[in-house]
């Protein structure tokens, strides 16, 4: 009878430990996820700030060397950081430094795996975009989807799909 109680006590203790470890693991995962989400928000924030400052080099530094970009004109596959930087520097050559910056909001982050996430971001160009030749692109909004990946503790943009938001 004594062995039976010892087995019950050991089994109960084992179950209690499993429960504690599963609770701690869940807490750790939520904490880890919050840390990674904060890092992704910081990446997007810095990338947006680089955009608002028309800083192509800084934007390219936040992207993987090979990146898929889909803008309103079609799909691009950029093969190097140099191509990334050239895309943005060519874009910024047409934008006046007097153009009002867009309002940008991170709407949603969805982790597909611990090191891969989709990020939905709203861009509001309430005054449009002033071009260097004096023309103005009328006001518009975009919903952009980014694929971000984490390698060796650093989050980078690996994909960027721009979709104009219809009123």
Short mmCIF file of C-alpha atoms in Angstrom, two decimals:
data_model
loop_
_atom_site.label_atom_id
_atom_site.label_comp_id
_atom_site.label_asym_id
_atom_site.label_seq_id
_atom_site.Cartn_x
_atom_site.Cartn_y
_atom_site.Cartn_z
CA UNK A 1 0.00 0.00 0.00
CA UNK A 2 2.93 2.35 0.77
CA UNK A 3 4.33 1.86 -2.74
CA UNK A 4 0.96 2.81 -4.21
CA UNK A 5 0.93 6.14 -2.31
CA UNK A 6 4.52 6.83 -3.35
CA UNK A 7 3.59 6.19 -7.01
CA UNK A 8 0.56 8.46 -6.71
CA UNK A 9 2.68 11.18 -5.06
CA UNK A 10 5.39 10.92 -7.74
CA UNK A 11 2.80 10.97 -10.53
CA UNK A 12 1.04 13.97 -8.97
CA UNK A 13 4.36 15.81 -8.57
CA UNK A 14 5.26 15.00 -12.18
CA UNK A 15 1.92 16.31 -13.43
CA UNK A 16 2.33 19.45 -11.34
CA UNK A 17 5.81 20.04 -12.82
CA UNK A 18 4.46 19.56 -16.35
CA UNK A 19 1.71 22.06 -15.62
CA UNK A 20 4.20 24.59 -14.20
CA UNK A 21 6.55 24.15 -17.17
CA UNK A 22 3.72 24.54 -19.68
CA UNK A 23 2.54 27.74 -17.95
CA UNK A 24 6.09 29.09 -17.84
CA UNK A 25 6.64 28.12 -21.48
CA UNK A 26 3.44 29.92 -22.50
CA UNK A 27 4.49 33.00 -20.53
CA UNK A 28 7.94 32.88 -22.09
CA UNK A 29 6.49 32.54 -25.61
CA UNK A 30 4.15 35.51 -25.06
CA UNK A 31 7.05 37.54 -23.66
CA UNK A 32 9.30 36.52 -26.55
CA UNK A 33 6.55 37.33 -29.07
CA UNK A 34 6.09 40.78 -27.49
CA UNK A 35 9.83 41.43 -27.75
CA UNK A 36 9.88 40.37 -31.41
CA UNK A 37 6.77 42.44 -32.19
CA UNK A 38 8.48 45.46 -30.61
CA UNK A 39 11.56 44.83 -32.79
CA UNK A 40 9.38 44.60 -35.92
CA UNK A 41 7.59 47.85 -35.04
CA UNK A 42 11.01 49.50 -34.56
CA UNK A 43 12.11 48.22 -37.99
CA UNK A 44 8.99 49.60 -39.69
CA UNK A 45 9.29 52.89 -37.78
CA UNK A 46 12.91 53.35 -38.84
CA UNK A 47 12.10 52.37 -42.43
CA UNK A 48 9.24 54.90 -42.54
CA UNK A 49 11.48 57.59 -41.05
CA UNK A 50 14.05 56.86 -43.78
CA UNK A 51 11.25 57.17 -46.37
CA UNK A 52 10.08 60.47 -44.91
CA UNK A 53 13.67 61.75 -45.02
CA UNK A 54 14.08 60.48 -48.62
CA UNK A 55 17.07 58.38 -47.45
CA UNK A 56 17.44 55.55 -49.99
CA UNK A 57 20.61 54.13 -48.44
CA UNK A 58 18.98 53.79 -45.03
CA UNK A 59 15.86 52.19 -46.52
CA UNK A 60 17.93 49.62 -48.43
CA UNK A 61 19.82 48.81 -45.22
CA UNK A 62 16.51 47.60 -43.72
CA UNK A 63 15.80 45.20 -46.57
CA UNK A 64 17.18 41.77 -47.37
CA UNK A 65 19.63 41.84 -50.31
CA UNK A 66 17.07 40.02 -52.49
CA UNK A 67 13.58 41.46 -52.04
CA UNK A 68 10.25 41.08 -53.82
CA UNK A 69 8.47 44.40 -54.37
CA UNK A 70 5.02 44.81 -55.90
CA UNK A 71 4.03 48.41 -56.50
CA UNK A 72 1.08 49.79 -58.43
CA UNK A 73 3.02 49.30 -61.66
CA UNK A 74 3.90 45.64 -61.17
CA UNK A 75 6.34 43.21 -59.61
CA UNK A 76 10.07 43.71 -59.15
CA UNK A 77 12.65 41.29 -57.85
CA UNK A 78 15.62 43.28 -56.64
CA UNK A 79 18.77 41.17 -56.51
CA UNK A 80 21.06 43.31 -54.36
CA UNK A 81 21.26 46.10 -51.81
CA UNK A 82 22.55 48.31 -54.64
CA UNK A 83 19.39 47.66 -56.68
CA UNK A 84 17.25 48.38 -53.59
CA UNK A 85 19.00 51.66 -53.01
CA UNK A 86 18.77 52.66 -56.70
CA UNK A 87 15.00 51.97 -56.77
CA UNK A 88 14.45 54.32 -53.83
CA UNK A 89 16.99 56.98 -54.90
CA UNK A 90 15.37 57.12 -58.37
CA UNK A 91 11.96 57.48 -56.68
CA UNK A 92 13.21 60.19 -54.33
CA UNK A 93 14.76 62.21 -57.18
CA UNK A 94 11.20 62.95 -58.35
CA UNK A 95 9.80 63.86 -54.89
CA UNK A 96 10.17 67.41 -53.61
CA UNK A 97 11.73 67.80 -50.18
CA UNK A 98 8.77 70.15 -49.48
CA UNK A 99 6.30 67.28 -49.88
CA UNK A 100 4.28 66.60 -46.73
CA UNK A 101 5.22 63.29 -45.11
CA UNK A 102 2.59 60.56 -45.00
CA UNK A 103 0.89 59.39 -41.83
CA UNK A 104 1.80 55.75 -41.25
CA UNK A 105 0.19 53.19 -38.92
CA UNK A 106 1.16 49.58 -38.25
CA UNK A 107 -2.25 47.88 -38.34
CA UNK A 108 -1.37 44.26 -37.69
CA UNK A 109 1.54 41.87 -37.20
CA UNK A 110 0.99 38.17 -37.81
CA UNK A 111 3.78 35.71 -37.04
CA UNK A 112 3.89 32.86 -39.56
CA UNK A 113 6.88 31.33 -37.78
CA UNK A 114 9.03 32.72 -34.97
CA UNK A 115 11.39 34.26 -37.55
CA UNK A 116 8.84 35.29 -40.24
CA UNK A 117 5.96 37.74 -39.96
CA UNK A 118 3.46 39.58 -42.15
CA UNK A 119 3.01 43.24 -41.31
CA UNK A 120 0.02 45.31 -42.49
CA UNK A 121 0.73 49.04 -42.63
CA UNK A 122 -1.58 51.93 -43.61
CA UNK A 123 -0.09 54.92 -45.40
CA UNK A 124 -2.12 58.14 -45.70
CA UNK A 125 -0.80 60.78 -48.11
CA UNK A 126 -3.41 63.39 -47.12
CA UNK A 127 -1.75 66.15 -49.17
CA UNK A 128 -0.64 63.86 -51.96
CA UNK A 129 2.98 63.96 -53.07
CA UNK A 130 4.64 67.14 -54.34
CA UNK A 131 7.06 66.44 -57.18
CA UNK A 132 10.21 68.43 -57.96
CA UNK A 133 8.69 69.72 -61.22
CA UNK A 134 5.84 71.32 -59.23
CA UNK A 135 3.20 68.74 -60.14
CA UNK A 136 1.35 67.03 -57.33
CA UNK A 137 0.13 63.45 -57.09
CA UNK A 138 -3.38 63.80 -55.58
CA UNK A 139 -4.07 62.59 -52.02
CA UNK A 140 -4.27 58.81 -51.66
CA UNK A 141 -4.01 55.98 -49.18
CA UNK A 142 -2.20 52.65 -49.32
CA UNK A 143 -2.37 49.40 -47.43
CA UNK A 144 1.07 47.83 -47.65
CA UNK A 145 1.94 44.28 -46.70
CA UNK A 146 5.50 43.50 -45.67
CA UNK A 147 7.12 40.12 -45.19
CA UNK A 148 9.79 40.51 -42.52
CA UNK A 149 12.38 37.93 -41.58
CA UNK A 150 14.69 37.63 -38.61
CA UNK A 151 18.21 36.33 -39.07
CA UNK A 152 20.82 36.40 -36.32
CA UNK A 153 18.67 38.69 -34.19
CA UNK A 154 18.03 41.28 -36.94
CA UNK A 155 14.63 41.83 -38.59
CA UNK A 156 14.67 42.89 -42.28
CA UNK A 157 12.05 43.44 -44.98
CA UNK A 158 12.02 40.57 -47.49
CA UNK A 159 8.84 41.46 -49.37
CA UNK A 160 6.78 44.61 -49.91
CA UNK A 161 3.38 44.75 -51.61
CA UNK A 162 1.84 48.20 -52.10
CA UNK A 163 -1.91 48.35 -52.65
CA UNK A 164 -3.74 51.61 -53.19
CA UNK A 165 -6.71 51.85 -50.84
CA UNK A 166 -9.89 52.73 -52.69
CA UNK A 167 -12.33 55.16 -51.01
#
